[in-house]
Short mmCIF file of C-alpha atoms and ligand atoms in Angstrom, two decimals:
data_model
loop_
_atom_site.label_atom_id
_atom_site.label_comp_id
_atom_site.label_asym_id
_atom_site.label_seq_id
_atom_site.Cartn_x
_atom_site.Cartn_y
_atom_site.Cartn_z
CA MET A 896 125.44 97.84 86.30
CA LYS A 897 128.52 97.37 83.77
CA ASP A 898 130.64 100.15 83.08
CA PRO A 899 130.82 101.47 80.12
CA ILE A 900 127.28 101.46 78.72
CA SER A 901 126.52 102.25 75.19
CA THR A 902 123.93 103.63 73.23
CA ASP A 903 122.98 105.57 70.08
CA VAL A 904 121.71 108.65 71.94
CA LEU A 905 121.81 109.67 75.53
CA ILE A 906 118.84 111.94 76.70
CA ILE A 907 119.65 113.56 80.03
CA GLY A 908 116.01 114.61 81.31
CA SER A 909 112.45 113.33 80.97
CA GLY A 910 110.15 116.55 80.65
CA ILE A 911 108.29 117.19 77.58
CA ALA A 912 111.63 118.13 75.58
CA GLY A 913 113.50 114.78 76.55
CA LEU A 914 110.46 112.29 76.37
CA THR A 915 109.25 113.96 72.76
CA ALA A 916 112.73 113.32 71.73
CA ALA A 917 112.80 109.89 72.87
CA TYR A 918 109.76 108.79 71.22
CA PHE A 919 110.49 109.84 67.70
CA LEU A 920 114.06 108.29 67.80
CA GLY A 921 112.32 105.00 69.43
CA LYS A 922 110.03 105.04 66.61
CA GLU A 923 112.93 104.81 64.27
CA ASN A 924 114.63 101.97 66.40
CA ILE A 925 117.30 104.02 67.63
CA ASP A 926 118.99 103.01 70.90
CA THR A 927 118.41 105.65 73.07
CA ILE A 928 118.55 106.02 76.82
CA VAL A 929 116.83 108.38 79.00
CA ILE A 930 118.31 109.37 82.36
CA SER A 931 116.52 111.22 85.22
CA LYS A 932 118.20 111.84 88.66
CA GLU A 933 114.39 111.73 90.19
CA LYS A 934 112.87 108.29 91.28
CA GLU A 935 110.03 108.78 88.93
CA LEU A 936 110.71 109.40 85.45
CA SER A 937 108.12 112.10 85.06
CA GLU A 938 109.27 114.28 88.00
CA SER A 939 109.94 117.45 86.11
CA ASN A 940 109.06 121.09 85.65
CA THR A 941 106.85 119.83 82.92
CA LEU A 942 104.75 117.88 85.22
CA TYR A 943 103.82 120.92 87.48
CA ALA A 944 103.07 123.20 84.15
CA GLN A 945 99.47 124.59 84.89
CA GLY A 946 98.35 127.14 82.02
CA GLY A 947 98.52 125.43 78.83
CA ILE A 948 100.43 125.02 75.71
CA VAL A 949 100.05 127.40 72.83
CA THR A 950 98.54 126.73 69.43
CA LEU A 951 96.65 128.68 66.76
CA GLY A 952 93.20 129.41 68.28
CA PRO A 953 89.97 129.36 65.96
CA ASP A 954 90.20 133.31 64.93
CA ASP A 955 94.11 133.21 65.06
CA ASP A 956 96.68 133.88 62.42
CA PRO A 957 100.62 132.82 62.66
CA GLU A 958 101.13 136.41 62.00
CA LEU A 959 99.51 137.55 65.18
CA LEU A 960 100.98 134.89 67.40
CA LYS A 961 104.54 135.97 66.11
CA LYS A 962 103.56 139.74 67.10
CA ASP A 963 102.75 138.50 70.54
CA ILE A 964 105.82 136.58 71.15
CA ILE A 965 107.96 139.14 70.05
CA SER A 966 106.22 141.94 71.95
CA ALA A 967 106.44 139.81 75.16
CA GLY A 968 110.05 138.91 74.40
CA ALA A 969 110.93 142.75 74.44
CA GLY A 970 111.77 142.95 70.85
CA ILE A 971 114.77 140.72 70.99
CA SER A 972 113.16 137.24 70.08
CA ASN A 973 115.18 135.22 67.83
CA PRO A 974 113.24 135.48 64.25
CA ASP A 975 114.20 132.09 63.21
CA ALA A 976 113.16 130.41 66.21
CA VAL A 977 109.76 132.47 65.86
CA GLU A 978 109.19 131.53 62.46
CA ILE A 979 109.68 127.83 62.89
CA ILE A 980 107.66 127.50 66.06
CA VAL A 981 104.66 129.41 64.58
CA LYS A 982 104.67 127.43 61.57
CA ARG A 983 106.18 123.56 62.66
CA GLY A 984 105.46 124.14 66.60
CA VAL A 985 101.79 124.39 66.31
CA ASN A 986 101.32 122.16 63.72
CA LEU A 987 103.30 119.29 66.31
CA VAL A 988 100.60 120.19 68.61
CA LYS A 989 97.94 118.91 66.71
CA SER A 990 99.82 116.02 64.59
CA PHE A 991 101.48 114.66 67.60
CA LEU A 992 99.80 115.62 70.86
CA ILE A 993 96.26 115.66 69.83
CA ASP A 994 95.99 113.29 66.72
CA GLU A 995 98.64 110.84 67.60
CA LEU A 996 98.80 110.52 71.29
CA ASN A 997 95.56 111.95 72.32
CA VAL A 998 96.41 114.03 75.02
CA PRO A 999 93.34 114.85 77.23
CA PHE A 1000 92.99 118.31 76.72
CA SER A 1001 89.80 120.02 77.96
CA LYS A 1002 86.83 120.34 75.68
CA ASP A 1003 83.39 121.51 75.66
CA GLU A 1004 80.10 119.56 75.95
CA ASN A 1005 80.01 118.81 71.99
CA GLY A 1006 83.46 117.62 72.16
CA GLU A 1007 85.33 120.80 70.97
CA LEU A 1008 88.53 121.79 72.21
CA LEU A 1009 88.70 124.92 74.58
CA TYR A 1010 90.88 127.54 74.53
CA THR A 1011 91.90 129.97 77.25
CA GLN A 1012 94.00 133.22 77.42
CA GLU A 1013 97.03 134.63 79.22
CA GLY A 1014 99.21 137.58 79.46
CA ASN A 1015 99.74 139.29 76.32
CA HIS A 1016 98.09 137.25 73.87
CA SER A 1017 95.66 138.88 71.40
CA ARG A 1018 93.68 135.74 71.04
CA ARG A 1019 92.14 132.85 73.07
CA ARG A 1020 94.60 130.21 71.72
CA ILE A 1021 95.94 128.40 74.73
CA LEU A 1022 95.00 124.35 74.91
CA PHE A 1023 94.87 123.05 78.61
CA ALA A 1024 93.99 120.07 80.63
CA LYS A 1025 91.83 122.08 83.36
CA ASP A 1026 94.78 123.57 85.54
CA GLU A 1027 97.30 120.27 85.30
CA THR A 1028 98.41 120.65 81.61
CA GLY A 1029 101.67 119.73 81.89
CA LYS A 1030 100.60 116.45 83.79
CA ALA A 1031 98.17 115.58 81.21
CA ILE A 1032 101.12 115.91 78.51
CA GLU A 1033 103.81 114.27 80.72
CA LYS A 1034 101.90 111.33 81.73
CA THR A 1035 100.80 110.72 77.82
CA LEU A 1036 104.27 110.98 76.65
CA ASP A 1037 105.66 108.66 79.49
CA LYS A 1038 103.18 106.07 78.73
CA ASN A 1039 103.60 105.93 75.12
CA VAL A 1040 107.45 106.13 75.19
CA ARG A 1041 107.56 103.23 77.39
CA LYS A 1042 106.12 100.96 74.43
CA LEU A 1043 109.10 101.71 72.39
CA LYS A 1044 111.60 98.75 72.33
CA THR A 1045 114.65 100.67 71.68
CA VAL A 1046 114.13 103.32 74.44
CA LYS A 1047 115.48 102.49 77.99
CA PHE A 1048 115.18 104.38 81.10
CA LEU A 1049 117.46 104.90 84.12
CA THR A 1050 116.32 106.74 86.86
CA LYS A 1051 117.88 107.59 90.04
CA ALA A 1052 120.73 108.32 87.50
CA THR A 1053 122.53 111.82 87.97
CA ALA A 1054 124.62 113.25 85.04
CA ILE A 1055 127.93 114.51 86.65
CA ASP A 1056 129.71 115.75 83.44
CA LEU A 1057 129.20 115.71 79.82
CA ILE A 1058 132.17 113.45 78.22
CA THR A 1059 134.07 115.63 76.06
CA LYS A 1060 137.28 114.63 73.70
CA HIS A 1061 139.07 117.94 74.75
CA HIS A 1062 138.37 117.35 78.34
CA HIS A 1063 138.57 113.64 79.04
CA SER A 1064 140.47 111.83 76.27
CA THR A 1065 143.84 110.10 77.29
CA ASN A 1066 145.01 110.88 73.59
CA PRO A 1067 146.68 114.07 73.64
CA LEU A 1068 146.39 114.82 70.11
CA SER A 1069 142.68 114.86 70.52
CA LEU A 1070 143.04 118.39 71.51
CA TYR A 1071 143.71 119.00 67.62
CA LYS A 1072 140.35 117.71 66.79
CA ASP A 1073 136.95 119.35 66.88
CA ALA A 1074 135.54 119.53 70.41
CA GLU A 1075 132.83 117.00 70.38
CA VAL A 1076 130.69 115.44 73.01
CA MET A 1077 130.56 111.65 73.67
CA GLY A 1078 128.35 111.14 76.39
CA ALA A 1079 128.26 111.34 80.22
CA TYR A 1080 129.59 110.19 83.64
CA VAL A 1081 126.55 109.34 85.16
CA LEU A 1082 126.12 108.48 89.37
CA LEU A 1083 123.71 105.58 89.71
CA GLN A 1084 122.46 106.64 93.11
CA LYS A 1085 121.59 103.34 94.43
CA GLU A 1086 124.89 101.44 93.43
CA LYS A 1087 126.73 104.48 94.37
CA LYS A 1088 128.93 103.94 91.58
CA VAL A 1089 129.78 106.01 88.51
CA VAL A 1090 129.38 104.90 84.82
CA ARG A 1091 130.44 106.06 81.47
CA ILE A 1092 127.38 106.18 79.30
CA PHE A 1093 128.96 106.63 75.66
CA SER A 1094 126.67 108.02 72.81
CA LYS A 1095 127.08 109.24 69.53
CA ALA A 1096 124.62 112.20 70.34
CA VAL A 1097 123.59 113.76 73.71
CA ILE A 1098 120.31 115.69 74.13
CA LEU A 1099 120.47 117.73 77.14
CA ALA A 1100 116.80 118.38 78.24
CA SER A 1101 117.41 118.94 81.86
CA GLY A 1102 114.96 121.52 82.58
CA GLY A 1103 115.54 124.89 84.41
CA LEU A 1104 117.12 126.34 87.43
CA GLY A 1105 114.41 128.18 89.44
CA ARG A 1106 115.64 126.52 92.73
CA ILE A 1107 118.66 128.66 92.64
CA PHE A 1108 116.33 131.56 93.87
CA LEU A 1109 114.60 131.75 97.56
CA HIS A 1110 111.10 131.82 96.10
CA THR A 1111 110.42 130.10 92.98
CA THR A 1112 107.42 128.26 91.35
CA ASN A 1113 109.74 125.13 90.35
CA PRO A 1114 110.12 121.71 91.99
CA PRO A 1115 113.28 120.84 93.49
CA VAL A 1116 114.60 119.14 90.29
CA ALA A 1117 115.03 122.54 88.79
CA ARG A 1118 118.57 123.11 90.23
CA GLY A 1119 120.32 124.20 87.24
CA ASP A 1120 122.40 121.27 86.51
CA GLY A 1121 122.34 121.18 82.50
CA TYR A 1122 123.66 125.02 82.45
CA ALA A 1123 126.52 123.78 84.63
CA MET A 1124 127.54 121.01 82.71
CA ALA A 1125 127.22 122.47 79.48
CA TYR A 1126 129.42 125.30 80.55
CA ARG A 1127 131.74 123.07 81.88
CA ALA A 1128 132.10 121.20 78.75
CA GLY A 1129 132.78 124.38 76.60
CA ALA A 1130 129.46 125.19 75.30
CA ASN A 1131 127.86 128.68 74.33
CA LEU A 1132 125.34 130.03 76.78
CA ILE A 1133 123.44 133.18 76.16
CA ASN A 1134 120.60 135.30 77.71
CA MET A 1135 121.28 133.92 81.26
CA GLU A 1136 120.08 137.30 82.68
CA TYR A 1137 116.57 136.93 81.33
CA VAL A 1138 115.12 135.06 84.24
CA GLN A 1139 111.40 135.22 84.32
CA PHE A 1140 109.33 135.74 87.38
CA HIS A 1141 105.95 134.72 87.53
CA PRO A 1142 103.76 137.31 89.22
CA THR A 1143 101.42 134.94 90.94
CA SER A 1144 102.84 132.13 93.47
CA PHE A 1145 100.99 131.45 96.31
CA TYR A 1146 101.93 133.30 99.45
CA HIS A 1147 101.74 130.79 102.58
CA ARG A 1148 104.41 130.05 104.92
CA ASP A 1149 103.89 126.25 104.62
CA ALA A 1150 103.14 126.10 100.67
CA ASP A 1151 106.55 125.61 98.61
CA SER A 1152 106.74 126.97 95.21
CA PHE A 1153 102.95 126.68 94.70
CA LEU A 1154 102.22 128.35 91.29
CA ILE A 1155 98.54 130.20 90.73
CA SER A 1156 98.22 130.07 86.93
CA GLU A 1157 98.08 133.28 84.72
CA ALA A 1158 94.98 131.46 83.29
CA VAL A 1159 93.06 132.66 86.19
CA ARG A 1160 93.59 136.35 85.35
CA GLY A 1161 93.17 135.00 81.74
CA GLU A 1162 89.57 133.90 83.05
CA GLY A 1163 88.98 137.55 84.71
CA ALA A 1164 90.80 137.40 88.15
CA ILE A 1165 92.47 140.96 89.08
CA LEU A 1166 95.38 141.88 91.30
CA ILE A 1167 93.99 144.13 94.19
CA ASN A 1168 96.52 145.38 96.60
CA ARG A 1169 95.70 144.98 100.39
CA LYS A 1170 93.59 148.14 100.45
CA GLY A 1171 91.26 146.73 97.94
CA GLU A 1172 92.45 148.71 94.95
CA ALA A 1173 93.00 147.17 91.57
CA PHE A 1174 96.39 148.61 90.65
CA MET A 1175 97.40 147.22 87.25
CA LYS A 1176 95.57 150.01 85.40
CA ASN A 1177 98.24 152.57 86.89
CA TYR A 1178 101.16 150.27 85.28
CA SER A 1179 99.77 149.17 81.60
CA LYS A 1180 97.00 149.22 79.25
CA LEU A 1181 96.82 145.61 79.23
CA LYS A 1182 96.24 146.00 83.08
CA ASP A 1183 96.35 142.43 84.45
CA LEU A 1184 97.12 140.73 81.32
CA ALA A 1185 100.23 142.76 80.52
CA PRO A 1186 103.33 140.86 80.09
CA ARG A 1187 104.98 139.15 83.17
CA ASP A 1188 107.85 141.41 83.71
CA VAL A 1189 105.49 144.33 83.97
CA VAL A 1190 102.96 142.65 86.31
CA THR A 1191 105.86 141.27 88.32
CA ARG A 1192 107.50 144.71 88.73
CA ALA A 1193 103.92 146.41 89.32
CA ILE A 1194 103.27 143.98 92.24
CA TYR A 1195 106.86 144.57 93.80
CA GLU A 1196 106.39 148.33 93.73
CA GLU A 1197 102.87 148.03 95.23
CA MET A 1198 104.13 145.96 98.04
CA LEU A 1199 107.14 148.25 98.49
CA LYS A 1200 105.06 151.20 98.66
CA ASN A 1201 102.42 149.70 101.09
CA GLY A 1202 104.90 147.82 103.22
CA ASP A 1203 103.14 144.60 102.39
CA HIS A 1204 104.50 140.88 101.86
CA TYR A 1205 101.99 140.05 99.34
CA VAL A 1206 99.29 141.15 97.26
CA LEU A 1207 95.79 139.62 96.31
CA LEU A 1208 94.33 137.77 93.54
CA ASP A 1209 90.50 138.48 93.26
CA LEU A 1210 88.67 135.87 91.55
CA SER A 1211 84.87 137.43 92.23
CA ASN A 1212 84.78 138.61 88.80
CA ILE A 1213 85.44 135.20 87.37
CA ARG A 1214 81.97 134.09 85.27
CA ILE A 1215 82.87 130.50 85.07
CA ASP A 1216 82.78 127.64 87.68
CA VAL A 1217 86.21 128.01 89.24
CA LYS A 1218 86.16 124.92 91.19
CA ASP A 1219 85.74 122.98 88.02
CA ARG A 1220 88.21 124.89 85.74
CA PHE A 1221 90.87 125.01 88.34
CA PRO A 1222 90.39 121.99 90.67
CA HIS A 1223 94.05 121.56 91.47
CA ILE A 1224 94.36 125.30 92.41
CA TYR A 1225 91.53 125.00 94.44
CA GLU A 1226 92.09 121.93 96.32
CA THR A 1227 95.76 123.21 97.37
CA CYS A 1228 94.67 126.55 98.35
CA LYS A 1229 91.75 124.85 100.47
CA ARG A 1230 94.74 122.56 102.01
CA TYR A 1231 96.01 125.99 103.23
CA GLY A 1232 92.98 127.63 104.58
CA VAL A 1233 91.88 129.69 101.56
CA ASP A 1234 88.77 128.77 99.70
CA ILE A 1235 89.16 130.48 96.43
CA THR A 1236 85.45 130.28 95.86
CA LYS A 1237 84.80 132.89 98.73
CA GLU A 1238 88.03 135.08 99.17
CA PRO A 1239 91.07 136.23 97.12
CA ILE A 1240 94.33 134.45 97.19
CA PRO A 1241 97.46 136.01 98.75
CA VAL A 1242 100.41 136.08 96.07
CA VAL A 1243 103.82 137.22 95.33
CA PRO A 1244 106.14 136.95 92.38
CA ALA A 1245 108.32 134.08 92.30
CA ALA A 1246 111.40 132.97 90.06
CA HIS A 1247 109.76 130.68 87.18
CA TYR A 1248 111.43 130.28 84.19
CA SER A 1249 114.98 130.95 82.34
CA CYS A 1250 114.79 132.65 78.83
CA GLY A 1251 118.33 131.88 78.43
CA GLY A 1252 120.43 128.96 78.30
CA VAL A 1253 122.55 126.87 75.98
CA LYS A 1254 122.61 128.45 72.58
CA VAL A 1255 120.90 126.22 70.04
CA ASP A 1256 119.98 126.69 66.14
CA THR A 1257 116.72 125.72 64.91
CA ARG A 1258 117.74 122.07 64.57
CA GLY A 1259 118.83 121.74 68.42
CA ARG A 1260 122.38 121.63 67.79
CA THR A 1261 124.69 123.19 70.28
CA THR A 1262 127.79 125.04 69.82
CA LEU A 1263 129.44 121.66 70.69
CA LYS A 1264 129.61 118.60 67.87
CA ARG A 1265 126.92 115.76 68.96
CA LEU A 1266 125.60 117.86 71.73
CA TYR A 1267 121.77 119.03 71.22
CA ALA A 1268 119.63 120.87 73.76
CA ALA A 1269 116.04 121.24 74.05
CA GLY A 1270 113.38 122.65 76.51
CA GLU A 1271 114.24 125.39 79.12
CA VAL A 1272 117.81 124.42 79.56
CA SER A 1273 118.48 125.67 75.90
CA CYS A 1274 118.27 129.09 74.35
CA THR A 1275 116.49 129.15 71.09
CA GLY A 1276 116.18 132.83 71.39
CA LEU A 1277 112.39 132.43 71.04
CA HIS A 1278 111.85 134.00 74.37
CA GLY A 1279 113.93 136.92 73.69
CA ALA A 1280 114.10 138.77 77.00
CA ASN A 1281 110.80 137.67 78.21
CA ARG A 1282 108.59 134.55 77.38
CA LEU A 1283 105.07 134.74 76.31
CA ALA A 1284 102.88 132.64 78.64
CA SER A 1285 102.43 128.88 78.06
CA THR A 1286 105.00 129.03 75.12
CA SER A 1287 107.48 126.80 76.94
CA LEU A 1288 105.51 123.37 76.57
CA LEU A 1289 105.23 124.37 72.94
CA GLU A 1290 109.29 125.18 72.51
CA GLY A 1291 110.00 121.83 74.62
CA LEU A 1292 108.02 119.89 72.13
CA SER A 1293 109.27 121.49 69.14
CA TRP A 1294 112.76 121.28 69.92
CA GLY A 1295 112.43 117.90 71.32
CA TYR A 1296 111.08 116.85 67.85
CA PHE A 1297 113.89 118.83 65.98
CA ALA A 1298 116.65 117.33 67.75
CA ALA A 1299 115.69 113.89 67.09
CA GLU A 1300 115.08 114.87 63.60
CA ASP A 1301 118.31 116.20 62.90
CA ILE A 1302 120.17 113.20 64.62
CA LEU A 1303 118.08 110.85 62.26
CA ASN A 1304 118.67 112.89 59.16
CA SER A 1305 122.50 113.69 59.87
CA SER A 1306 124.61 110.66 58.49
CA GLU A 1307 127.97 112.22 60.32
CA ILE A 1308 126.15 111.70 63.78
CA LEU A 1309 124.81 108.27 63.88
CA LYS A 1310 127.01 106.48 61.24
CA GLU A 1311 130.57 107.65 62.65
CA THR A 1312 131.57 106.28 66.17
CA PRO A 1313 133.78 108.62 68.38
CA PRO A 1314 136.91 107.11 69.83
CA PHE A 1315 135.24 105.88 73.09
CA ASN A 1316 138.26 103.84 73.85
CA GLU A 1317 140.21 106.66 74.71
CA ILE A 1318 137.77 108.08 77.71
CA PRO A 1319 138.84 106.44 81.25
CA PRO A 1320 136.65 105.08 83.81
CA TRP A 1321 135.81 107.52 86.56
CA LYS A 1322 138.17 108.29 89.01
CA TYR A 1323 137.01 108.43 92.76
CA PRO A 1324 139.02 110.39 95.60
CA ALA A 1325 141.33 107.91 97.37
CA LYS A 1326 139.72 108.36 100.73
CA PRO A 1327 136.27 109.94 100.13
CA GLU A 1328 134.98 112.51 102.76
CA LYS A 1329 131.50 111.93 104.10
CA ILE A 1330 129.06 114.60 103.37
CA ASP A 1331 127.57 116.53 106.22
CA PRO A 1332 124.14 117.53 105.14
CA ALA A 1333 124.15 120.68 107.37
CA LEU A 1334 127.26 122.02 104.82
CA ILE A 1335 124.69 121.35 102.02
CA VAL A 1336 121.95 122.91 103.42
CA GLN A 1337 123.66 126.20 104.53
CA ASP A 1338 125.58 126.46 101.13
CA TRP A 1339 122.14 126.16 99.35
CA ASN A 1340 120.48 128.79 101.89
CA LEU A 1341 123.41 131.13 100.91
CA ILE A 1342 123.00 130.70 97.22
CA ARG A 1343 119.34 130.98 97.25
CA SER A 1344 119.12 134.31 99.18
CA THR A 1345 121.85 135.66 97.50
CA MET A 1346 120.04 135.14 94.31
CA TRP A 1347 116.79 136.56 95.37
CA ASN A 1348 118.23 139.65 97.37
CA TYR A 1349 121.02 140.45 94.87
CA SER A 1350 120.21 139.04 91.34
CA GLY A 1351 116.37 138.91 91.46
CA ILE A 1352 113.52 141.13 90.29
CA ILE A 1353 115.11 144.50 90.65
CA ARG A 1354 118.88 144.46 90.18
CA THR A 1355 121.79 146.97 90.79
CA THR A 1356 125.37 146.87 89.78
CA LYS A 1357 126.46 147.06 93.41
CA ARG A 1358 124.22 144.16 94.48
CA LEU A 1359 125.36 142.10 91.32
CA SER A 1360 129.11 142.86 92.38
CA ARG A 1361 128.31 141.50 95.90
CA ALA A 1362 126.40 138.25 94.46
CA LYS A 1363 129.50 137.83 92.42
CA SER A 1364 132.29 137.92 95.08
CA ASP A 1365 130.28 136.03 97.64
CA LEU A 1366 129.21 133.31 95.11
CA GLU A 1367 132.69 132.90 93.47
CA TYR A 1368 134.05 132.42 96.88
CA LEU A 1369 131.37 129.72 97.57
CA LYS A 1370 132.03 127.97 94.18
CA HIS A 1371 136.07 127.90 95.16
CA ARG A 1372 134.86 125.98 98.59
CA ILE A 1373 132.39 123.99 97.02
CA GLU A 1374 134.50 122.79 94.22
CA LYS A 1375 137.30 121.77 96.72
CA PHE A 1376 134.79 119.79 98.84
CA TYR A 1377 133.39 117.96 95.69
CA LYS A 1378 136.97 116.88 94.70
CA SER A 1379 137.54 115.22 98.08
CA ALA A 1380 133.96 113.92 99.03
CA GLU A 1381 132.05 110.92 98.37
CA VAL A 1382 130.22 111.16 94.92
CA VAL A 1383 126.48 111.55 95.88
CA ASP A 1384 123.55 113.57 94.44
CA SER A 1385 123.58 116.19 96.84
CA ILE A 1386 127.31 117.54 96.14
CA ILE A 1387 126.44 117.28 92.30
CA GLY A 1388 123.77 119.15 92.45
CA LEU A 1389 125.31 122.05 94.81
CA ARG A 1390 128.29 122.13 92.48
CA ASN A 1391 125.79 122.74 89.46
CA SER A 1392 123.75 125.48 91.38
CA VAL A 1393 126.53 127.55 92.45
CA GLN A 1394 127.66 127.31 88.67
CA THR A 1395 124.67 128.29 87.21
CA ALA A 1396 124.03 131.08 89.66
CA LEU A 1397 127.28 132.58 88.71
CA LEU A 1398 126.28 132.21 85.07
CA VAL A 1399 123.09 134.40 85.80
CA ILE A 1400 125.02 136.93 87.92
CA TYR A 1401 127.71 137.15 85.39
CA SER A 1402 125.14 138.06 82.47
CA ALA A 1403 123.31 140.28 84.55
CA TYR A 1404 126.04 142.31 85.92
CA PHE A 1405 127.56 142.82 82.24
CA ASN A 1406 124.13 143.88 80.59
CA LYS A 1407 123.54 147.45 81.93
CA LYS A 1408 120.50 147.78 79.73
CA SER A 1409 116.96 147.20 81.46
CA ARG A 1410 115.08 144.76 79.12
CA GLY A 1411 112.18 142.33 79.55
CA ALA A 1412 112.95 140.20 82.71
CA HIS A 1413 116.36 141.84 83.24
CA TYR A 1414 115.82 145.27 85.12
CA ILE A 1415 118.73 146.92 86.36
CA ILE A 1416 119.26 150.31 88.13
CA ASP A 1417 122.75 150.99 87.69
CA ASN A 1418 124.13 152.93 90.67
CA GLY A 1419 127.65 152.28 90.15
CA GLU A 1420 129.58 149.81 92.43
C1 LIG B 2265 100.93 129.55 84.16
O1 LIG B 2265 100.01 128.55 84.07
O2 LIG B 2265 101.01 130.67 84.41
C2 LIG B 2265 102.34 129.13 83.67
C3 LIG B 2265 102.41 128.63 82.52
C4 LIG B 2265 103.65 129.31 81.80
O3 LIG B 2265 104.72 129.45 82.41
O4 LIG B 2265 103.74 129.31 80.48
#
């Protein structure tokens, strides 16, 4: 492939946010390139989302939805983001996903849409497609966006760094100009070549960071790349300490990161400890449907109190046909020897969702010119300190749309061309060192166990301080190695993951107030 490549808009990431943006840009014939570091375009956190997508239920009201978002967010949700999502966001579910794309959401025998419930929701208002809602949305988007002539896709293409005028220009005078993003240096994995993709706008939609923790519900793609790239480019990131832990991931030695949807509790399942006691009534009035941070800490305490490695999710109260409603969970648990129609599921909390990220406004604009962010990598402030269940797909959809809309409406973005000619090609090391996979594995283990043990569900200043010094040293070593090594996806991911882990640690260390997903017992240093 030639270098450089030019396009109007570069989208990094292909989950719900990236593909929604691509769809609306493509409909207006804007030249757009979507890149994914994966082999399959649809491989993203979106693909694995089980629960559903929030809209307004039949007996619902935007004010009620607002109240639930703010209460789950522990009072610090951004009012502008909440306002826009309950108005424009929920409308997009109907006008775009249902009417325009015809996403196959679950319906009753009369063809009416079904709604489910999850923690902290005061109404049944969540649309779902059995227990694979993300897959239904992602596959439908993928199919439709491919029909648009001006949208191109590059898979196995890893963004290394955002190209900025202030970091990469060969013109020393560009320092006096506004900081702006002009594309990205991208590794084409098969060709082992780094190309410049120049663009008038970049939408960062690279997903989350769950993989920096030892236990997570997230697939390997969620290694925190976008946060690190945005940070290096000089964008503001906020709320990084609010990493949400999902209360119920499947506890099994061989099952990597399998989520047991909160919708299972929404349909009546309850948490019991290994003595068979339903314990959530001791922790919250809302019992098993309390906000996730509350349920997670309750499980953690129960496990600690009883010396157990897991608790149990008892489905025996559920009145509907579990196998029909949750076929994916049923099949997966069965494969690992648990028949959910007959026995409870062993579960533990796991890192699930980053409520913080690259700061954006209600148009998806970051603090850097020409750089937009949407989906989990961004922080709209909607989730405050803890996200309300099933709002993530809605947020990705909405800000994917808002970013595309802003690019289409802003004359200064598409009409002006930044000085691409000042950006040099990628510089490879003179004698690139071969990557030893054992080093990569060991560094990943260190990052993931440090994050889990020192920056996890219950934090202390002492633990965070230790995490900070350990990972700062590791970062220094990785950066040194990165500069001399051959450029491959694994070293790019490792470099980003340690940076993103440190962003979480710094935010957690400096915020002494427990709130929502950030729970700190300050025992000094
Ligand atoms: C779940 O199905 O429990 C996850 C949905 C979400 O994280 O919003």
